[in-house]
mmCIF file of C-alpha atoms in Angstrom:
data_model
loop_
_atom_site.group_PDB
_atom_site.id
_atom_site.type_symbol
_atom_site.label_atom_id
_atom_site.label_comp_id
_atom_site.label_asym_id
_atom_site.label_seq_id
_atom_site.Cartn_x
_atom_site.Cartn_y
_atom_site.Cartn_z
ATOM 1 C CA MET A 199 -0.028 0.038 0.031
ATOM 2 C CA ASP A 200 2.112 2.924 -1.262
ATOM 3 C CA ARG A 201 1.269 6.260 0.367
ATOM 4 C CA ALA A 202 2.980 9.547 0.793
ATOM 5 C CA ARG A 203 4.739 10.070 4.141
ATOM 6 C CA GLY A 204 3.085 13.392 5.014
ATOM 7 C CA ASN A 205 3.701 15.681 8.015
ATOM 8 C CA ARG A 206 4.906 13.885 11.130
ATOM 9 C CA TRP A 207 1.933 13.203 13.358
ATOM 10 C CA THR A 208 2.196 12.051 16.876
ATOM 11 C CA ALA A 209 1.266 8.372 16.795
ATOM 12 C CA VAL A 210 -1.179 7.368 19.512
ATOM 13 C CA VAL A 211 -2.429 4.141 20.851
ATOM 14 C CA VAL A 212 -5.368 4.220 23.211
ATOM 15 C CA ILE A 213 -5.558 1.281 25.437
ATOM 16 C CA SER A 214 -7.393 -0.068 28.260
ATOM 17 C CA VAL A 215 -5.292 -2.032 30.432
ATOM 18 C CA ALA A 216 -6.654 -4.284 32.894
ATOM 19 C CA GLY A 217 -5.300 -7.580 33.844
ATOM 20 C CA LEU A 218 -5.977 -6.627 37.345
ATOM 21 C CA VAL A 219 -8.390 -9.410 38.338
ATOM 22 C CA ALA A 220 -8.374 -11.600 41.331
ATOM 23 C CA ALA A 221 -10.035 -14.707 39.832
ATOM 24 C CA ALA A 222 -8.992 -17.694 37.912
ATOM 25 C CA CYS A 223 -10.743 -18.287 34.711
ATOM 26 C CA THR A 224 -11.013 -21.668 33.005
ATOM 27 C CA SER A 225 -13.244 -23.182 30.416
ATOM 28 C CA ASP A 226 -14.096 -26.741 29.666
ATOM 29 C CA SER A 227 -15.326 -25.859 26.163
ATOM 30 C CA GLY A 228 -13.124 -25.480 23.046
ATOM 31 C CA THR A 229 -11.804 -22.255 21.564
ATOM 32 C CA LYS A 230 -13.807 -20.405 19.072
ATOM 33 C CA LYS A 231 -12.667 -18.123 16.292
ATOM 34 C CA GLU A 232 -12.199 -14.388 16.650
ATOM 35 C CA GLY A 233 -15.435 -12.602 15.720
ATOM 36 C CA ALA A 234 -17.926 -15.461 16.841
ATOM 37 C CA GLY A 235 -20.836 -14.532 19.152
ATOM 38 C CA THR A 236 -19.853 -14.483 22.772
ATOM 39 C CA THR A 237 -21.484 -14.512 26.204
ATOM 40 C CA SER A 238 -20.230 -12.800 29.327
ATOM 41 C CA SER A 239 -19.858 -14.535 32.634
ATOM 42 C CA SER A 240 -18.856 -13.066 35.939
ATOM 43 C CA SER A 241 -16.542 -10.270 36.074
ATOM 44 C CA ALA A 242 -13.870 -10.138 38.787
ATOM 45 C CA VAL A 243 -12.824 -7.382 41.281
ATOM 46 C CA ALA A 244 -9.913 -5.283 40.038
ATOM 47 C CA VAL A 245 -6.717 -5.239 42.092
ATOM 48 C CA ALA A 246 -5.518 -1.803 43.228
ATOM 49 C CA SER A 247 -2.393 -1.016 41.321
ATOM 50 C CA ASP A 248 -0.873 1.989 39.698
ATOM 51 C CA VAL A 249 -1.134 0.484 36.069
ATOM 52 C CA PRO A 250 -0.018 3.628 34.244
ATOM 53 C CA SER A 251 3.398 3.453 36.053
ATOM 54 C CA LEU A 252 4.033 0.012 34.529
ATOM 55 C CA PHE A 253 4.393 1.371 31.043
ATOM 56 C CA ALA A 254 7.620 2.874 29.771
ATOM 57 C CA THR A 255 7.433 6.770 30.097
ATOM 58 C CA ASP A 256 9.127 7.078 26.587
ATOM 59 C CA ALA A 257 6.275 5.010 25.066
ATOM 60 C CA LEU A 258 3.591 7.454 26.095
ATOM 61 C CA THR A 259 2.588 10.651 24.368
ATOM 62 C CA GLU A 260 0.118 11.790 26.960
ATOM 63 C CA ALA A 261 -1.014 10.885 30.383
ATOM 64 C CA ILE A 262 -2.991 7.633 30.633
ATOM 65 C CA SER A 263 -6.669 8.137 31.314
ATOM 66 C CA THR A 264 -9.922 6.060 31.515
ATOM 67 C CA VAL A 265 -12.829 6.196 28.987
ATOM 68 C CA ASP A 266 -16.187 4.562 28.681
ATOM 69 C CA CYS A 267 -16.180 1.576 26.438
ATOM 70 C CA THR A 268 -18.472 -1.203 25.284
ATOM 71 C CA LEU A 269 -17.293 -4.965 25.425
ATOM 72 C CA GLU A 270 -17.963 -7.449 22.780
ATOM 73 C CA ASN A 271 -20.509 -9.217 25.065
ATOM 74 C CA GLY A 272 -22.516 -6.000 25.290
ATOM 75 C CA SER A 273 -21.403 -4.848 28.724
ATOM 76 C CA GLU A 274 -20.748 -1.081 29.261
ATOM 77 C CA SER A 275 -17.278 -0.814 30.928
ATOM 78 C CA THR A 276 -14.387 1.490 31.607
ATOM 79 C CA CYS A 277 -11.083 1.277 29.769
ATOM 80 C CA TYR A 278 -7.666 2.769 30.262
ATOM 81 C CA SER A 279 -6.590 4.993 27.419
ATOM 82 C CA ILE A 280 -2.791 4.881 26.604
ATOM 83 C CA THR A 281 -1.216 6.796 23.788
ATOM 84 C CA VAL A 282 1.978 5.756 22.075
ATOM 85 C CA HIS A 283 3.892 6.228 18.807
ATOM 86 C CA SER A 284 3.238 3.979 15.847
ATOM 87 C CA ASP A 285 6.891 3.467 15.483
ATOM 88 C CA PRO A 286 7.971 3.532 19.134
ATOM 89 C CA THR A 287 11.359 4.959 20.187
ATOM 90 C CA THR A 288 11.413 2.442 23.120
ATOM 91 C CA VAL A 289 12.697 -0.298 20.744
ATOM 92 C CA GLU A 290 15.467 -0.615 18.170
ATOM 93 C CA PRO A 291 13.897 -2.544 15.140
ATOM 94 C CA GLY A 292 15.874 -4.733 12.832
ATOM 95 C CA PRO A 293 17.670 -6.287 11.209
ATOM 96 C CA PHE A 294 15.149 -7.989 8.944
ATOM 97 C CA CYS A 295 15.996 -9.263 5.429
ATOM 98 C CA PRO A 296 19.638 -9.866 4.474
ATOM 99 C CA THR A 297 21.037 -8.444 1.323
ATOM 100 C CA THR A 298 23.007 -11.568 0.434
ATOM 101 C CA ILE A 299 22.817 -15.203 1.323
ATOM 102 C CA ASP A 300 25.904 -15.107 3.509
ATOM 103 C CA SER A 301 24.922 -11.957 5.440
ATOM 104 C CA ASP A 302 24.565 -12.246 9.185
ATOM 105 C CA ASP A 303 22.926 -8.849 9.401
ATOM 106 C CA SER A 304 19.565 -10.377 9.281
ATOM 107 C CA GLY A 305 16.443 -11.449 11.322
ATOM 108 C CA ILE A 306 14.430 -14.551 11.926
ATOM 109 C CA PHE A 307 11.368 -16.444 10.826
ATOM 110 C CA THR A 308 9.125 -19.307 11.956
ATOM 111 C CA TRP A 309 8.950 -21.409 8.931
ATOM 112 C CA ASP A 310 5.829 -23.712 8.605
ATOM 113 C CA GLY A 311 6.477 -25.568 5.467
ATOM 114 C CA ASP A 312 8.579 -28.795 5.239
ATOM 115 C CA ALA A 313 11.083 -28.987 8.192
ATOM 116 C CA PRO A 314 9.212 -26.317 10.228
ATOM 117 C CA GLY A 315 10.752 -24.364 12.985
ATOM 118 C CA LEU A 316 12.455 -21.092 14.112
ATOM 119 C CA TYR A 317 15.263 -20.070 11.779
ATOM 120 C CA ALA A 318 17.790 -17.389 11.282
ATOM 121 C CA LEU A 319 17.545 -15.912 7.781
ATOM 122 C CA ASN A 320 20.984 -17.224 6.749
ATOM 123 C CA ARG A 321 22.508 -19.476 4.091
ATOM 124 C CA PRO A 322 21.250 -22.778 5.609
ATOM 125 C CA PHE A 323 17.707 -21.409 5.691
ATOM 126 C CA TRP A 324 17.786 -20.238 2.110
ATOM 127 C CA GLU A 325 19.241 -23.490 0.880
ATOM 128 C CA LEU A 326 16.548 -25.415 2.757
ATOM 129 C CA LEU A 327 13.888 -23.344 0.941
ATOM 130 C CA ALA A 328 15.714 -23.890 -2.378
ATOM 131 C CA SER A 329 15.638 -27.653 -1.772
ATOM 132 C CA GLN A 330 11.818 -27.226 -1.432
ATOM 133 C CA GLY A 331 11.534 -25.475 -4.772
ATOM 134 C CA TYR A 332 11.679 -21.843 -3.658
ATOM 135 C CA ALA A 333 14.004 -19.271 -5.206
ATOM 136 C CA PHE A 334 14.585 -16.481 -2.663
ATOM 137 C CA ALA A 335 18.289 -16.262 -3.543
ATOM 138 C CA ASN A 336 19.572 -15.096 -6.952
ATOM 139 C CA ASP A 337 22.504 -16.734 -8.833
ATOM 140 C CA ASP A 338 24.819 -13.958 -7.617
ATOM 141 C CA GLY A 339 23.913 -14.598 -3.981
ATOM 142 C CA THR A 340 21.645 -11.640 -3.421
ATOM 143 C CA ILE A 341 18.325 -12.161 -1.745
ATOM 144 C CA ASN A 342 15.052 -10.868 -3.338
ATOM 145 C CA VAL A 343 13.744 -8.203 -0.964
ATOM 146 C CA ALA A 344 10.471 -6.368 -1.389
ATOM 147 C CA ASP A 345 8.419 -3.873 0.508
ATOM 148 C CA PRO A 346 4.965 -5.368 0.953
ATOM 149 C CA ALA A 347 3.456 -1.874 0.638
ATOM 150 C CA GLY A 348 4.544 -1.726 -2.972
ATOM 151 C CA ALA A 349 3.837 -3.717 -6.095
ATOM 152 C CA ALA A 350 3.712 -7.475 -5.652
ATOM 153 C CA PRO A 351 7.155 -8.972 -6.405
ATOM 154 C CA SER A 352 7.450 -11.175 -9.493
ATOM 155 C CA GLY A 353 8.900 -14.118 -7.575
ATOM 156 C CA ASP A 354 9.724 -15.335 -4.137
ATOM 157 C CA ALA A 355 10.775 -12.577 -1.822
ATOM 158 C CA CYS A 356 11.830 -11.592 1.609
ATOM 159 C CA LEU A 357 9.453 -8.881 2.765
ATOM 160 C CA GLN A 358 10.645 -5.770 4.654
ATOM 161 C CA ALA A 359 8.171 -2.985 5.117
ATOM 162 C CA THR A 360 9.060 0.737 5.532
ATOM 163 C CA ALA A 361 8.612 2.327 8.973
ATOM 164 C CA ASP A 362 6.139 5.318 9.414
ATOM 165 C CA ASP A 363 5.833 7.150 12.667
ATOM 166 C CA SER A 364 3.418 9.666 11.293
ATOM 167 C CA TYR A 365 0.023 8.540 12.559
ATOM 168 C CA THR A 366 -1.775 7.354 15.599
ATOM 169 C CA LEU A 367 -3.212 3.973 16.786
ATOM 170 C CA THR A 368 -6.002 3.678 19.276
ATOM 171 C CA ALA A 369 -6.502 0.665 21.346
ATOM 172 C CA LEU A 370 -8.970 -0.141 24.248
ATOM 173 C CA VAL A 371 -8.663 -2.683 27.002
ATOM 174 C CA PRO A 372 -11.146 -3.027 29.896
ATOM 175 C CA VAL A 373 -10.138 -1.897 33.341
ATOM 176 C CA THR A 374 -12.166 -4.875 34.976
ATOM 177 C CA PRO A 375 -11.969 -7.977 32.707
ATOM 178 C CA GLU A 376 -15.056 -10.030 32.042
ATOM 179 C CA VAL A 377 -14.728 -13.732 31.324
ATOM 180 C CA LEU A 378 -16.429 -15.233 28.201
ATOM 181 C CA ASP A 379 -18.123 -18.541 28.243
ATOM 182 C CA THR A 380 -15.660 -19.927 25.737
ATOM 183 C CA PRO A 381 -12.106 -18.745 25.032
ATOM 184 C CA THR A 382 -11.345 -16.984 21.720
ATOM 185 C CA GLU A 383 -8.585 -18.347 19.582
ATOM 186 C CA LEU A 384 -5.687 -16.018 18.775
ATOM 187 C CA ASP A 385 -4.711 -17.123 15.340
ATOM 188 C CA THR A 386 -2.640 -15.615 12.513
ATOM 189 C CA VAL A 387 -2.195 -11.867 12.956
ATOM 190 C CA ALA A 388 -4.891 -11.646 15.583
ATOM 191 C CA GLN A 389 -4.904 -8.657 17.809
ATOM 192 C CA VAL A 390 -3.358 -9.922 21.063
ATOM 193 C CA GLY A 391 -2.663 -6.910 23.249
ATOM 194 C CA ILE A 392 -0.060 -4.123 24.047
ATOM 195 C CA ALA A 393 3.388 -4.418 25.548
ATOM 196 C CA LEU A 394 4.822 -2.181 28.308
ATOM 197 C CA ASP A 395 7.199 -0.671 25.717
ATOM 198 C CA GLY A 396 4.268 0.651 23.817
ATOM 199 C CA VAL A 397 4.411 -1.897 20.917
ATOM 200 C CA THR A 398 1.192 -3.610 19.766
ATOM 201 C CA VAL A 399 1.142 -7.334 19.795
ATOM 202 C CA PHE A 400 -0.214 -9.708 17.073
ATOM 203 C CA GLY A 401 -0.593 -13.360 16.722
ATOM 204 C CA ASP A 402 1.518 -15.595 14.435
ATOM 205 C CA ALA A 403 3.091 -13.838 11.435
ATOM 206 C CA PRO A 404 1.765 -14.939 8.044
ATOM 207 C CA SER A 405 2.965 -18.184 6.604
ATOM 208 C CA GLY A 406 5.983 -17.979 4.227
ATOM 209 C CA THR A 407 4.860 -20.992 2.129
ATOM 210 C CA SER A 408 3.173 -18.616 -0.256
ATOM 211 C CA GLY A 409 6.627 -17.482 -1.579
ATOM 212 C CA ALA A 410 6.746 -14.374 0.551
ATOM 213 C CA ILE A 411 8.387 -14.226 3.943
ATOM 214 C CA PRO A 412 7.596 -11.346 6.256
ATOM 215 C CA ALA A 413 10.938 -11.263 8.098
ATOM 216 C CA LEU A 414 11.122 -10.533 11.774
ATOM 217 C CA ASP A 415 13.904 -8.964 13.731
ATOM 218 C CA PRO A 416 15.727 -11.084 16.326
ATOM 219 C CA CYS A 417 13.343 -9.773 19.065
ATOM 220 C CA GLY A 418 10.302 -10.972 17.118
ATOM 221 C CA GLY A 419 8.857 -7.808 15.627
ATOM 222 C CA HIS A 420 8.575 -6.066 12.245
ATOM 223 C CA HIS A 421 6.635 -3.203 10.536
ATOM 224 C CA ASP A 422 3.306 -3.709 9.085
ATOM 225 C CA PRO A 423 2.965 -2.680 5.365
ATOM 226 C CA SER A 424 1.335 0.518 6.608
ATOM 227 C CA GLY A 425 4.318 1.323 8.704
ATOM 228 C CA TYR A 426 3.739 0.677 12.390
ATOM 229 C CA TYR A 427 6.109 -1.612 14.327
ATOM 230 C CA HIS A 428 4.477 -4.584 16.189
ATOM 231 C CA TRP A 429 5.443 -7.859 18.037
ATOM 232 C CA HIS A 430 4.662 -11.498 16.813
ATOM 233 C CA PHE A 431 6.603 -12.831 19.789
ATOM 234 C CA GLY A 432 6.866 -12.001 23.517
ATOM 235 C CA SER A 433 10.190 -10.066 23.251
ATOM 236 C CA VAL A 434 11.101 -10.485 27.132
ATOM 237 C CA SER A 435 12.037 -14.000 26.688
ATOM 238 C CA ILE A 436 12.611 -14.714 23.097
ATOM 239 C CA GLN A 437 16.367 -15.172 23.472
ATOM 240 C CA THR A 438 15.521 -18.514 25.285
ATOM 241 C CA ASN A 439 13.711 -19.623 22.061
ATOM 242 C CA LEU A 440 16.550 -18.540 19.881
ATOM 243 C CA ASP A 441 19.193 -20.366 21.854
ATOM 244 C CA ALA A 442 17.047 -23.566 22.351
ATOM 245 C CA THR A 443 16.785 -23.811 18.550
ATOM 246 C CA GLY A 444 20.314 -22.944 17.719
ATOM 247 C CA VAL A 445 19.466 -19.706 16.047
ATOM 248 C CA ALA A 446 22.487 -17.461 16.188
ATOM 249 C CA ARG A 447 20.782 -14.143 16.726
ATOM 250 C CA THR A 448 20.687 -11.925 19.647
ATOM 251 C CA CYS A 449 17.641 -9.766 20.855
ATOM 252 C CA SER A 450 18.668 -6.333 21.928
ATOM 253 C CA GLU A 451 15.685 -6.178 24.479
ATOM 254 C CA THR A 452 16.245 -6.972 28.101
ATOM 255 C CA GLN A 453 15.617 -10.685 28.668
ATOM 256 C CA ASP A 454 13.680 -11.775 31.882
ATOM 257 C CA ALA A 455 11.628 -15.042 31.713
ATOM 258 C CA GLY A 456 9.454 -13.898 34.635
ATOM 259 C CA ALA A 457 8.883 -10.332 33.584
ATOM 260 C CA LEU A 458 5.597 -8.587 32.952
ATOM 261 C CA PHE A 459 5.464 -8.241 29.143
ATOM 262 C CA GLY A 460 2.160 -6.388 28.764
ATOM 263 C CA PHE A 461 -1.564 -6.664 28.771
ATOM 264 C CA ALA A 462 -3.947 -8.644 26.527
ATOM 265 C CA TYR A 463 -6.854 -6.754 24.977
ATOM 266 C CA ASP A 464 -9.208 -8.525 27.447
ATOM 267 C CA GLY A 465 -7.375 -6.870 30.320
ATOM 268 C CA TYR A 466 -5.329 -9.682 31.679
ATOM 269 C CA ALA A 467 -1.633 -9.413 32.088
ATOM 270 C CA ILE A 468 0.921 -11.295 30.070
ATOM 271 C CA TYR A 469 4.039 -12.528 31.884
ATOM 272 C CA GLY A 470 7.127 -14.382 30.687
ATOM 273 C CA PRO A 471 7.170 -18.227 30.588
ATOM 274 C CA GLU A 472 8.250 -18.533 34.242
ATOM 275 C CA ASP A 473 6.895 -17.884 37.769
ATOM 276 C CA ASP A 474 9.671 -17.427 40.341
ATOM 277 C CA GLY A 475 12.292 -19.201 38.164
ATOM 278 C CA THR A 476 10.095 -22.292 37.362
ATOM 279 C CA THR A 477 7.592 -23.101 34.577
ATOM 280 C CA PRO A 478 3.998 -23.101 35.865
ATOM 281 C CA THR A 479 2.366 -26.709 35.621
ATOM 282 C CA ASP A 480 -1.202 -25.523 36.203
ATOM 283 C CA LEU A 481 -1.776 -23.500 32.976
ATOM 284 C CA ASP A 482 -5.057 -23.654 31.195
ATOM 285 C CA GLU A 483 -5.584 -23.963 27.407
ATOM 286 C CA CYS A 484 -4.847 -20.158 26.904
ATOM 287 C CA ASN A 485 -1.635 -20.536 28.984
ATOM 288 C CA GLY A 486 -3.179 -18.722 31.889
ATOM 289 C CA HIS A 487 -3.663 -19.315 35.645
ATOM 290 C CA THR A 488 -4.071 -17.440 38.946
ATOM 291 C CA SER A 489 -1.055 -16.849 41.076
ATOM 292 C CA ASP A 490 0.828 -14.178 42.927
ATOM 293 C CA THR A 491 2.459 -11.364 40.784
ATOM 294 C CA ALA A 492 4.902 -8.662 41.966
ATOM 295 C CA GLU A 493 2.938 -5.926 40.205
ATOM 296 C CA LEU A 494 -0.734 -6.868 40.502
ATOM 297 C CA GLY A 495 -1.034 -9.274 43.478
ATOM 298 C CA SER A 496 -2.831 -12.729 43.096
ATOM 299 C CA VAL A 497 -4.579 -12.375 39.714
ATOM 300 C CA TYR A 498 -5.361 -14.439 36.690
ATOM 301 C CA HIS A 499 -2.691 -13.797 33.962
ATOM 302 C CA TYR A 500 -1.310 -15.371 30.839
ATOM 303 C CA HIS A 501 2.240 -16.674 30.366
ATOM 304 C CA LEU A 502 4.456 -16.732 27.325
ATOM 305 C CA SER A 503 5.777 -20.108 26.351
ATOM 306 C CA PHE A 504 9.055 -21.672 25.364
ATOM 307 C CA GLU A 505 7.496 -22.711 22.000
ATOM 308 C CA SER A 506 7.830 -20.514 18.791
ATOM 309 C CA PRO A 507 5.975 -18.273 18.503
ATOM 310 C CA ASN A 508 5.557 -18.027 22.252
ATOM 311 C CA LEU A 509 2.412 -15.886 22.582
ATOM 312 C CA PRO A 510 -0.759 -17.203 24.438
ATOM 313 C CA PRO A 511 -2.941 -19.236 21.926
ATOM 314 C CA CYS A 512 -6.279 -17.769 23.108
ATOM 315 C CA ARG A 513 -7.822 -15.357 25.340
ATOM 316 C CA VAL A 514 -10.499 -15.926 28.086
ATOM 317 C CA GLY A 515 -11.943 -12.412 28.361
ATOM 318 C CA ALA A 516 -14.121 -9.978 26.383
ATOM 319 C CA THR A 517 -12.467 -7.142 24.480
ATOM 320 C CA ALA A 518 -13.644 -3.672 23.816
ATOM 321 C CA ASP A 519 -15.386 -2.840 20.579
ATOM 322 C CA GLY A 520 -12.918 -1.081 18.456
ATOM 323 C CA LYS A 521 -9.980 -2.337 20.531
ATOM 324 C CA LEU A 522 -7.491 -1.164 17.984
ATOM 325 C CA THR A 523 -8.164 1.593 15.525
ATOM 326 C CA SER A 524 -6.488 4.737 13.975
ATOM 327 C CA ALA A 525 -8.218 8.172 14.196
ATOM 328 C CA ASP A 526 -5.958 9.838 11.747
ATOM 329 C CA ASN A 527 -4.796 7.181 9.233
ATOM 330 C CA PRO A 528 -7.844 5.653 7.484
ATOM 331 C CA ASP A 529 -5.464 3.483 5.329
ATOM 332 C CA VAL A 530 -3.795 1.738 8.197
ATOM 333 C CA SER A 531 -4.150 -2.101 8.035
ATOM 334 C CA LEU A 532 -5.241 -3.558 11.516
ATOM 335 C CA PRO A 533 -6.055 -7.191 10.970
ATOM 336 C CA ASP A 534 -7.610 -9.341 13.630
ATOM 337 C CA GLY A 535 -6.945 -12.973 12.909
ATOM 338 C CA GLY A 536 -7.476 -15.295 9.984
ATOM 339 C CA GLY A 537 -4.986 -13.460 7.684
ATOM 340 C CA PRO A 538 -3.419 -15.214 4.609
ATOM 341 C CA GLY A 539 -0.920 -17.780 5.681
ATOM 342 C CA GLY A 540 -2.790 -20.669 7.103
ATOM 343 C CA ALA A 541 -1.378 -24.244 7.486
ATOM 344 C CA GLY A 542 -2.027 -24.789 3.698
ATOM 345 C CA GLY A 543 -0.445 -21.551 2.620
ATOM 346 C CA ALA A 544 -2.073 -18.681 1.094
ATOM 347 C CA PRO A 545 -5.768 -18.824 -0.126
ATOM 348 C CA GLY A 546 -6.176 -21.471 -2.630
ATOM 349 C CA GLY A 547 -4.589 -24.304 -0.721
ATOM 350 C CA GLY A 548 -0.867 -23.472 -0.847
ATOM 351 C CA PRO A 549 1.926 -24.135 -3.253
ATOM 352 C CA PRO A 550 1.604 -27.003 -5.799
ATOM 353 C CA GLY A 551 3.450 -30.202 -4.930
ATOM 354 C CA GLY A 552 2.008 -30.541 -1.326
ATOM 355 C CA ALA A 553 1.850 -28.334 1.740
ATOM 356 C CA GLY A 554 5.065 -26.339 2.087
ATOM 357 C CA ARG A 555 6.861 -27.559 -0.988
ATOM 358 C CA ARG A 556 7.031 -26.390 -4.602
ATOM 359 C CA PRO A 557 8.267 -28.307 -7.567
ATOM 360 C CA PRO A 558 11.749 -27.171 -8.629
ATOM 361 C CA GLY A 559 11.467 -24.285 -11.223
ATOM 362 C CA ALA A 560 7.791 -23.685 -10.667
ATOM 363 C CA PRO A 561 6.849 -20.093 -10.219
ATOM 364 C CA PRO A 562 4.623 -18.875 -7.311
ATOM 365 C CA PRO A 563 0.890 -19.516 -8.128
ATOM 366 C CA PRO A 564 -0.790 -16.341 -9.376
ATOM 367 C CA GLY A 565 -1.775 -14.014 -6.684
ATOM 368 C CA GLN A 566 0.023 -15.948 -3.776
ATOM 369 C CA VAL A 567 2.994 -13.642 -3.332
ATOM 370 C CA GLN A 568 0.718 -10.619 -3.342
ATOM 371 C CA ALA A 569 -1.674 -12.196 -0.857
ATOM 372 C CA ALA A 570 1.084 -12.881 1.631
ATOM 373 C CA SER A 571 2.684 -9.496 1.025
ATOM 374 C CA HIS A 572 -0.607 -7.831 2.199
ATOM 375 C CA ALA A 573 -1.437 -10.377 4.865
ATOM 376 C CA HIS A 574 -1.737 -7.660 7.393
ATOM 377 C CA ALA A 575 -4.377 -5.835 5.316
ATOM 378 C CA HIS A 576 -6.778 -8.660 4.858
ATOM 379 C CA ASN A 577 -8.644 -11.330 6.756
ATOM 380 C CA GLY A 578 -10.282 -14.499 5.591
ATOM 381 C CA SER A 579 -7.923 -17.487 5.348
ATOM 382 C CA LYS A 580 -7.218 -20.658 7.140
ATOM 383 C CA PRO A 581 -5.758 -20.179 10.593
ATOM 384 C CA HIS A 582 -1.991 -20.594 10.888
ATOM 385 C CA THR A 583 -0.684 -23.461 12.785
ATOM 386 C CA HIS A 584 2.794 -24.643 13.653
ATOM 387 C CA ALA A 585 4.192 -28.130 13.968
#
């Protein structure tokens, strides 16, 4: 999506943050897809805490306030409002796509084709994809790199979007969470929440099996085609994931497996994968439980995992209507699950020759590269799963 970079606006994210609930929430029913009808159950009592002080000062553009909001279950509620930059100064994005096959100045990607897993974007990875019929590297060793906001590339390409800090984002999260009757699945590019560094959090990045790989930096983030930076991993513990899989990349963010990462859009906090140095054994299907926390007391909260990606797979609470919008950029892409890149690839069933594999020399099927390039701008394909 090409668009002029106009005057620099102050980017704003309005968020309600409320993981401050002293009740466990579990469900014996299966997860449902984002957007399905929901029913509210009991809401819990919020724990007294200075939530605004938990966010990085540099991430905010104005003081946090509270606003009236309506939850997806029809409840009238109150939300915290937090304003942040679309391209926050609290993080140092990159690197993403390498310029050559041997460059170590590159990011990572969770490949979900043949031989799935977390990889550095280096020679072994590009050679793996070449063995599966893809052609991301040219004969001279350069990597095909494309901006997903521009014209669709003519062949396989590593995608690297251009940053844009000139607009605002608005998000809402309830101050007092309300539990739904059934959890909601957080699938490919679903809106997950907001990190304490002011960066928005989305579910799995789109699949690369369509012939377009949306590269992540070593901390698990990248820019949307419309320019805002966001996470696809919980950055506070991603180094453990990288080290465990032998990915020779280093995240520049402070690593703490027990740290508070941020808040989900249903108001519950998201912590690293550990509690007091150990991995919890009583987590529910959404990777959540109730236990003591340093910041919020004894509350229900989610945990990141040691799997890749490491975000909670579902949420238990109701989110606010319009939980993530932009008041001053009508062209911004704000997907909320079901984006192109499901287990079978892009819409149409994936590359010929079987899931995750293309016959040698075969070009990308018509429309597949473009579909993946703009995966953050569209919804409506099979959910993304990882082996």
